[in-house]
Coordinates of C-alpha atoms in Angstrom, one line a residue:
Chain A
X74 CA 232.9 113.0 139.1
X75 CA 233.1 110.0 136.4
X76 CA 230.1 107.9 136.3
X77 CA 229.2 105.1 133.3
X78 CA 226.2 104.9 131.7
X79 CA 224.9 101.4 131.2
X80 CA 223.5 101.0 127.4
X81 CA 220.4 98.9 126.3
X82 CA 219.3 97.7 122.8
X83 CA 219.3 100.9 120.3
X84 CA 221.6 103.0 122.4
X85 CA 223.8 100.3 122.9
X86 CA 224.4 100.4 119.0
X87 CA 224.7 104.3 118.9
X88 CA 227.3 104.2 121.9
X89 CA 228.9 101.3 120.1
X90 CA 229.4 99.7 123.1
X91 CA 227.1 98.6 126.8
X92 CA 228.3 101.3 128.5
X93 CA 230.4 104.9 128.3
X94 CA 231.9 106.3 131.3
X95 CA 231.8 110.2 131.7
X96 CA 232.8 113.2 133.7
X97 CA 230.1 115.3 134.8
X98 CA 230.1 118.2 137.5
X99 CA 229.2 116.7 140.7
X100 CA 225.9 118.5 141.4
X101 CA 224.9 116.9 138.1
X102 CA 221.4 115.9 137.5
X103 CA 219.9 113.7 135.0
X104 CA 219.1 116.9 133.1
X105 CA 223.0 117.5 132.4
X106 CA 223.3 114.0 131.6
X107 CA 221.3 114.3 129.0
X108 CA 222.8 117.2 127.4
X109 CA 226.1 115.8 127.5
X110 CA 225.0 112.3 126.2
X111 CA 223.4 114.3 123.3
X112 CA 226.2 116.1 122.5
X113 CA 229.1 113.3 122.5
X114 CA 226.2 110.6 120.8
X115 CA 224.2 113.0 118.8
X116 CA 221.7 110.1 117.4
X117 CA 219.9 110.1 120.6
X118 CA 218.2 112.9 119.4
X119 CA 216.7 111.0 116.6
X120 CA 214.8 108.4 119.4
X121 CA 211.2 108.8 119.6
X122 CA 212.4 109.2 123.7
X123 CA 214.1 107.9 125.9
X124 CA 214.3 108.1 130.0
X125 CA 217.2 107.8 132.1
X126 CA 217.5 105.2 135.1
X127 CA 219.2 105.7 138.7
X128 CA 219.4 102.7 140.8
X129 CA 217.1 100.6 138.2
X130 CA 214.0 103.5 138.9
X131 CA 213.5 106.0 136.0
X132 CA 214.3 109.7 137.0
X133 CA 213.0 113.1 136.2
X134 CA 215.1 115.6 134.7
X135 CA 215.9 117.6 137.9
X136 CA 216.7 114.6 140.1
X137 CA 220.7 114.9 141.2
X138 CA 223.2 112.1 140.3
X139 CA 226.0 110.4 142.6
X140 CA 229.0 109.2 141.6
X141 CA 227.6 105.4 143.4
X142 CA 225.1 106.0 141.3
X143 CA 223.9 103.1 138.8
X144 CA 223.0 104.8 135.9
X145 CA 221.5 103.6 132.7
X146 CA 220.1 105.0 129.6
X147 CA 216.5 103.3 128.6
X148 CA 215.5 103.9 125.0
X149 CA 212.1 103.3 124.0
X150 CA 211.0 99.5 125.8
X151 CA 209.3 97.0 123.4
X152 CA 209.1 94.2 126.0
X153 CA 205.9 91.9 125.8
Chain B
X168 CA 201.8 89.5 147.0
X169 CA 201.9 85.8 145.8
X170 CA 204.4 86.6 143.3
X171 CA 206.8 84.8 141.0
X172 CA 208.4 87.3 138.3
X173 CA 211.1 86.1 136.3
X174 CA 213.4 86.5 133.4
X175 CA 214.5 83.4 131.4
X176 CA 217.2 83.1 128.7
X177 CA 215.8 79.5 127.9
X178 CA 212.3 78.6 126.4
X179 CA 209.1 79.7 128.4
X180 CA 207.1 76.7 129.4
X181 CA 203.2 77.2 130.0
X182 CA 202.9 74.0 132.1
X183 CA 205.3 75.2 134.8
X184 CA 203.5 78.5 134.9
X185 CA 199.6 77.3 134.5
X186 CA 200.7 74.5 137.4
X187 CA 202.4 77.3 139.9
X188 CA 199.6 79.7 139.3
X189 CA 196.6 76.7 139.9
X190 CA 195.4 76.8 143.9
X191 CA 192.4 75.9 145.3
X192 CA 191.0 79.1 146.4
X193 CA 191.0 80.4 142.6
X194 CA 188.1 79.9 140.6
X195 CA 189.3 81.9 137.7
X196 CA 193.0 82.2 135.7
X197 CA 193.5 84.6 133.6
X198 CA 196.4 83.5 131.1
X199 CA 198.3 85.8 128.6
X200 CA 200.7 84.4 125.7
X201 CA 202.9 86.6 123.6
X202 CA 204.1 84.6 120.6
X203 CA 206.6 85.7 118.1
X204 CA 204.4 86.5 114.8
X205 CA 205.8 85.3 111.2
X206 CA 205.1 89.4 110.0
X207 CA 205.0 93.2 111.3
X208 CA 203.0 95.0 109.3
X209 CA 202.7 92.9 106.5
X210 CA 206.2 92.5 106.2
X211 CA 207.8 88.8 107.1
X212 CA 209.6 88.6 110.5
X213 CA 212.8 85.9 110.5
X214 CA 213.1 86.2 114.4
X215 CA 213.1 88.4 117.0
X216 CA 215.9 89.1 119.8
X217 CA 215.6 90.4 123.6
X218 CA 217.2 92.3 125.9
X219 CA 216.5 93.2 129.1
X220 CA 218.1 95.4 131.6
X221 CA 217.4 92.7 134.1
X222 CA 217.8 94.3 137.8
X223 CA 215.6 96.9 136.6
X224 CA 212.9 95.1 134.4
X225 CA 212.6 92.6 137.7
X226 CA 211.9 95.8 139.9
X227 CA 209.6 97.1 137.5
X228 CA 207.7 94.1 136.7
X229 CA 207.5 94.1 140.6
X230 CA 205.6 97.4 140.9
X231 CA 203.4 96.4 138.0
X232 CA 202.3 93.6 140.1
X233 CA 201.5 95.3 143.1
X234 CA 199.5 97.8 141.4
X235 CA 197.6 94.9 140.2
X236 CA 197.3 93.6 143.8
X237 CA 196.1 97.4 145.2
X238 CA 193.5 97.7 142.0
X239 CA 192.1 94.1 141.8
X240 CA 191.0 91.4 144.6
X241 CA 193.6 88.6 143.0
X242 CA 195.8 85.8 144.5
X243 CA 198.6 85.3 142.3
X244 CA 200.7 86.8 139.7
X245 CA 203.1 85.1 137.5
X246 CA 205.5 87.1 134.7
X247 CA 207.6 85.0 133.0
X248 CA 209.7 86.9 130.2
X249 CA 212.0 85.1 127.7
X250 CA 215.2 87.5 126.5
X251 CA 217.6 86.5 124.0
X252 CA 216.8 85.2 120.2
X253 CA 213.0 84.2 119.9
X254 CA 212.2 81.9 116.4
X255 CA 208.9 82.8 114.5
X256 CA 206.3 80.7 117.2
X257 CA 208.1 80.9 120.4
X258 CA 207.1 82.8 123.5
X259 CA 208.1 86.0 124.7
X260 CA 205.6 86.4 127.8
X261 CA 203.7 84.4 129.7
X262 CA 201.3 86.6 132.3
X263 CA 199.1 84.4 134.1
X264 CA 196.4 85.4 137.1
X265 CA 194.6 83.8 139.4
X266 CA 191.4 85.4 141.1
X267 CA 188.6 84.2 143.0
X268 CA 186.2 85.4 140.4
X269 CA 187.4 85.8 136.8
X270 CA 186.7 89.4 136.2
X271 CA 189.5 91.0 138.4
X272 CA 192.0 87.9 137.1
X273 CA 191.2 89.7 133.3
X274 CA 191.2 92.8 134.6
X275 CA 194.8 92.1 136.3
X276 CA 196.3 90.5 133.2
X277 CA 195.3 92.9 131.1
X278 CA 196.4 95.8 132.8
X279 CA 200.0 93.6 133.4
X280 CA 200.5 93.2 129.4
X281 CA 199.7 97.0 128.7
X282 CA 201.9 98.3 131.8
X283 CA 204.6 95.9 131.1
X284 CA 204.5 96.9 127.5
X285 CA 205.0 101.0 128.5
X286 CA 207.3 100.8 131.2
X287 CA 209.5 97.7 131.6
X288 CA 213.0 97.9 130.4
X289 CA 212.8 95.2 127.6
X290 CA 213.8 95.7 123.9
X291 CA 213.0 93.8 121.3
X292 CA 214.9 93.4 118.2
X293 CA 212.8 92.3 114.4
X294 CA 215.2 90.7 112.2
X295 CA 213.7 90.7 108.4
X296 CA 215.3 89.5 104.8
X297 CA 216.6 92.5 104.6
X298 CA 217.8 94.0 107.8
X299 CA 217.0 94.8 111.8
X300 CA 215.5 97.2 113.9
X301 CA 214.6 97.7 117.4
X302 CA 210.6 98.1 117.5
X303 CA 209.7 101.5 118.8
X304 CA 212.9 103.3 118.6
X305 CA 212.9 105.7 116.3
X306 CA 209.5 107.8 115.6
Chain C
X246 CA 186.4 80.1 111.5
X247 CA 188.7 77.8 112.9
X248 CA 187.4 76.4 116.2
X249 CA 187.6 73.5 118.4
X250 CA 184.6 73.0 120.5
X251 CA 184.5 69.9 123.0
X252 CA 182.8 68.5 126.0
X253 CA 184.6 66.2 127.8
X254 CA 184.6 63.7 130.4
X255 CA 188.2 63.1 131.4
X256 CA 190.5 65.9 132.7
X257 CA 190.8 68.7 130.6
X258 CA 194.6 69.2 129.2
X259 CA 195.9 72.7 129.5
X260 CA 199.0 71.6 127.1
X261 CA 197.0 70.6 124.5
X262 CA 194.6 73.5 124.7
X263 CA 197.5 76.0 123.9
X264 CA 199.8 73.6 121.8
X265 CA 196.7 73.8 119.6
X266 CA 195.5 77.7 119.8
X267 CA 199.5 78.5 119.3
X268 CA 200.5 79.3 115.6
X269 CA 202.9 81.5 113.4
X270 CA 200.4 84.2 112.5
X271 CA 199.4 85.1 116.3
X272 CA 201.1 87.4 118.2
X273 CA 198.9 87.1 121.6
X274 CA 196.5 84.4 122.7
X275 CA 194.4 84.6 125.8
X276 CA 193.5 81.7 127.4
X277 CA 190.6 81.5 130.2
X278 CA 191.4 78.5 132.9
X279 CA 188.2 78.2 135.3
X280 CA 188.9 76.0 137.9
X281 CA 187.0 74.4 141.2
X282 CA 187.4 77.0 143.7
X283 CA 187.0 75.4 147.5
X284 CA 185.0 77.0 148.9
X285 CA 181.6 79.3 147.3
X286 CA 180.0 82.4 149.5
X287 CA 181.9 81.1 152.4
X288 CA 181.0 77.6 152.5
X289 CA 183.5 74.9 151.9
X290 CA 182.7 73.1 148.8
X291 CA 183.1 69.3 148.4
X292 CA 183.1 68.9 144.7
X293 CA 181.4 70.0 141.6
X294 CA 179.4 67.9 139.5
X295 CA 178.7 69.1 135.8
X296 CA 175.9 67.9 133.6
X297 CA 175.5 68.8 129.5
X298 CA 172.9 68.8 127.3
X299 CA 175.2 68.0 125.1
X300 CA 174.3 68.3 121.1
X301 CA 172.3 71.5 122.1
X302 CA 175.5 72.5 124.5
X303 CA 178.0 72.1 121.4
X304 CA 175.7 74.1 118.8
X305 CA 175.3 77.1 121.6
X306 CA 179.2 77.5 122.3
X307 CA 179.8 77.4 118.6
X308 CA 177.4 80.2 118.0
X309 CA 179.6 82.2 120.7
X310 CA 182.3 81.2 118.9
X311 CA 181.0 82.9 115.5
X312 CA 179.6 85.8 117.4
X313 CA 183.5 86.5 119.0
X314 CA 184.5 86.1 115.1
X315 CA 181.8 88.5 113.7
X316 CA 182.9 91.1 116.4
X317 CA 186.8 90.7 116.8
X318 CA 189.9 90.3 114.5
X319 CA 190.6 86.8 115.7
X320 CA 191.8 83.5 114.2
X321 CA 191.3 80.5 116.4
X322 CA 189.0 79.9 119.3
X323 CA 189.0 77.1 121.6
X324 CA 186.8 76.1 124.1
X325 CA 186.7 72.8 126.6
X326 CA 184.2 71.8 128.8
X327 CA 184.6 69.3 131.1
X328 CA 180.7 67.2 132.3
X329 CA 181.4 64.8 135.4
X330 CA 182.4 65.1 139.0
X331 CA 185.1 67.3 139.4
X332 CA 187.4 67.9 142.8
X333 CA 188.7 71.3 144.2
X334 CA 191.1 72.4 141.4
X335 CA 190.1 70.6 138.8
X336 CA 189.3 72.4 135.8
X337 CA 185.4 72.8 134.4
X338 CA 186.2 74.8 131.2
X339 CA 189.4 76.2 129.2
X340 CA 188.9 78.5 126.6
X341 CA 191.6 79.6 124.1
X342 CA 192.3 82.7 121.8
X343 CA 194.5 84.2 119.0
X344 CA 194.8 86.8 117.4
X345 CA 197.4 88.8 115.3
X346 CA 197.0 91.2 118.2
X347 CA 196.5 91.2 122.1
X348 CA 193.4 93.6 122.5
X349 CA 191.0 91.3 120.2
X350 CA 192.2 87.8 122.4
X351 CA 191.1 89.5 125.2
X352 CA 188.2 90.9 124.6
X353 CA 186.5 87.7 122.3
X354 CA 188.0 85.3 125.7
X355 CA 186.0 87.2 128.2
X356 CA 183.1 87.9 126.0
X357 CA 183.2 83.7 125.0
X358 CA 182.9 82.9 128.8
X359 CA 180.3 85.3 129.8
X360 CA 178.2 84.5 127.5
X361 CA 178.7 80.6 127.7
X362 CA 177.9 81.4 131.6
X363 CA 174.4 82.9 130.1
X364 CA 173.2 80.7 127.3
X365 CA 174.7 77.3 127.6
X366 CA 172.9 74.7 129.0
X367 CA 175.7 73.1 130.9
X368 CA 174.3 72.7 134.8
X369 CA 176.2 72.9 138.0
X370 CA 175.9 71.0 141.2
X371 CA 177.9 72.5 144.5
X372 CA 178.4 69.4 146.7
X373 CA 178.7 71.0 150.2
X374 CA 179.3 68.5 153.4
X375 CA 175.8 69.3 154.5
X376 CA 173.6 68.7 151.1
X377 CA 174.2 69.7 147.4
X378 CA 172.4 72.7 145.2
X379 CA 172.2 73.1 141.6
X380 CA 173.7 76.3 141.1
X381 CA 171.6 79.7 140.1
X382 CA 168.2 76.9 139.7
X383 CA 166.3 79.3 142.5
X384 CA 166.1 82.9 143.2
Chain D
X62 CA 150.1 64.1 119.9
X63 CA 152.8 62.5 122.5
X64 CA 156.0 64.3 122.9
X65 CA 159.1 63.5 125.0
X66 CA 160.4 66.1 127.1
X67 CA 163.9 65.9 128.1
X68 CA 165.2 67.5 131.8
X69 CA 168.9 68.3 132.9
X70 CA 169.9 69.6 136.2
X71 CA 167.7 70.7 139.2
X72 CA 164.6 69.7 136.4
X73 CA 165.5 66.0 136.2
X74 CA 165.0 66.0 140.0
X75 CA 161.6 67.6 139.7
X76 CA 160.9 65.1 137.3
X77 CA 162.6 62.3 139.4
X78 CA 163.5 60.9 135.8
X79 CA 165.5 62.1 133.2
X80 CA 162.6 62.7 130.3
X81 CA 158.6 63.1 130.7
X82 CA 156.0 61.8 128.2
X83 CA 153.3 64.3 127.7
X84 CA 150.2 64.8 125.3
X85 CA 149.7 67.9 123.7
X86 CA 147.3 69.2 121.1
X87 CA 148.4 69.0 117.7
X88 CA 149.0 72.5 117.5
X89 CA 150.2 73.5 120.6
X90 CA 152.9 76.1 121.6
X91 CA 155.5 76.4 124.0
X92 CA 153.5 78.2 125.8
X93 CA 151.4 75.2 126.1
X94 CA 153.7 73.2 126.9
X95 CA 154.7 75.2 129.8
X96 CA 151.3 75.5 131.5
X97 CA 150.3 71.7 131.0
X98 CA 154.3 71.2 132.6
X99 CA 153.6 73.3 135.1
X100 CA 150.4 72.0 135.9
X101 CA 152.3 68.2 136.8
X102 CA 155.0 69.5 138.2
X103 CA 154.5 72.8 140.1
X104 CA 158.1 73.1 141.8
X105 CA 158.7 74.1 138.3
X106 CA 156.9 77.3 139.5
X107 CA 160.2 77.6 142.1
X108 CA 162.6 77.9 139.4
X109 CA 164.5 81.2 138.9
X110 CA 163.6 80.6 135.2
X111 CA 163.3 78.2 132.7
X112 CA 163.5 78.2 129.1
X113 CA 162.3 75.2 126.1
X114 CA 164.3 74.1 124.0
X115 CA 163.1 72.7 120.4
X116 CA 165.5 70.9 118.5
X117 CA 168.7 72.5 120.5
X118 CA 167.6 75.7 120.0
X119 CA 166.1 77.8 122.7
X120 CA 162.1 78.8 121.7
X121 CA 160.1 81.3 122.3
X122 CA 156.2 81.0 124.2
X123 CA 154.8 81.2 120.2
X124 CA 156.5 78.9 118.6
X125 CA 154.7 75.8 117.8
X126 CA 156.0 72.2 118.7
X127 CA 155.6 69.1 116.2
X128 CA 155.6 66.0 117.1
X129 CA 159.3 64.7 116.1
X130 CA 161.0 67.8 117.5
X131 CA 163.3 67.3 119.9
X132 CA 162.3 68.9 123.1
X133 CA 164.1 69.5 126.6
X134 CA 163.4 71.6 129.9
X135 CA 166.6 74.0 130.2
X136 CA 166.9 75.5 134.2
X137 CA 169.1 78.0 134.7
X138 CA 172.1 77.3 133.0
X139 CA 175.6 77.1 135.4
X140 CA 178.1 76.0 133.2
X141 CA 181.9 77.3 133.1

């Protein structure tokens, strides 16, 4: 399945863009995500964290993702 | 859940959120201010720019709130957050509470700041002399 | 230590209260708002009537406001008091603070008005629709 | 000597006026002060508390009063 991965302040720079679109298997979960993010933008790696969002609620690594899906990548928040 | 939680690209205005958050059942507001300081660690801070991921940061700012509801006898709960470019003196956050006795409405504001701080998706940007960086990124 | 301390007769300003605590060098101010709650154990209050002794009033709050110095990394403190009959939602004290960081607002604003509760002799009167009672005078 | 003893609050009312005129010994205390008060005004007996104040500063029972000090009755205090 394709699915695009909304970026927010730090990872918007490293993606070079506000969102990538990728192909993942589609049993995926946010686990695989995450280690295909980190190889295509290798920088994440250098975050202090960061959490991935599905349907604007963070997820844990072994929840499954849906092509529907809204999907986001949250770097470390600073808000406040 | 007397709520208003919102997101504003334009200045925060502490009138408009002391007014909504007065009644006459409170006898104590608890009102929290971010301002955007003039230096981070010693070093001098030009201005600052947010960015929210804004169906998400409302949802979360949401759940904040109603934790604060479930943990503390209050009656009202305003969030206001700014996003966009801040100057050195303007206001990022306004939380305000309102309580029938003052200890839960500081109890509640606190607790909002601090969560809002850890877990809503809000980035903030410092712009020095002599570059950027987004606060809390990197290690 | 830069303080305002005032007791006042007219309507206390919630605009001016912050326009002054508000400054480059703060990054969070906490601001207390007490305000004429309707209604006190149960019973529907009329109005609230305040009375100062003022000199003695004014030298108390400003040793609460050099005791919140000598404990907390803070830079201004403000407090307000209002004396005078005051209606259901009108606003008896405000009490301002900022500091380079949140955790010291918070903790000198809640420490300012529970100890002004304690040791300043400002007097309350609860107006009820059947008689009136000066506030904490009997056991 | 004659001092002035201002009242605020639920103490004006026990004084039905808004200061007392009292003589005291020359050398007398707060503690004094409180029994010959208490003596002329017994609802003062009522009160959760009081405290003195000489010269806008809360006193202890020791403390010795002059003659030009400024005195007042404090009741429980209610402010805020």
């Amino acid at each position: 399945m394709n699915i695009k991965v909304l970026a927010f302040g730090i990872s918007k720079e490293i993606f070079g863009r506000s969102s990538v679109n990728l192909e993942l298997a589609n049993d995926a979960t946010v686990y695989n995500l995450k280690y295909v993010l980190e190889h295509q933008y290798p920088r994440l790696k250098q975050l202090a964290s960061y959490m991935i969002a599905v349907n604007n609620e963070y997820a844990l690594p072994g929840d499954t993702i849906h092509e529907r899906d809204e999907i986001a990548i949250i770097p470390p928040v600073s808000g406040g | 859940m007397n709520t208003v939680i919102k997101i504003f690209s334009a200045p925060l205005n502490i009138q408009s959120a002391t007014d909504w958050i007065m009644s006459p059942e409170s006898g104590g507001i608890d009102v929290f201010i971010g301002t955007v300081r003039n230096a981070t660690k010693g070093k001098p801070v030009i201005r600052l720019e947010f960015e929210a991921y804004e169906p998400m940061a409302i949802a979360e700012m949401e759940k904040i709130a109603k934790q604060a509801f479930e943990k503390w006898p209050v009656q009202k709960i305003l969030i206001h957050h700014r996003t966009g470019v801040l100057e050195v003196g303007e206001i990022p956050v306004i939380i305000a509470v309102s309580a029938a006795h003052r200890a839960a409405a500081f109890d509640a504001c606190r607790f909002i700041i601090d969560t809002l701080k850890q877990t809503v998706p809000i980035w903030k940007k410092e712009i020095f002399e002599d570059g950027e960086v987004w606060v809390a990124a990197h290690p």
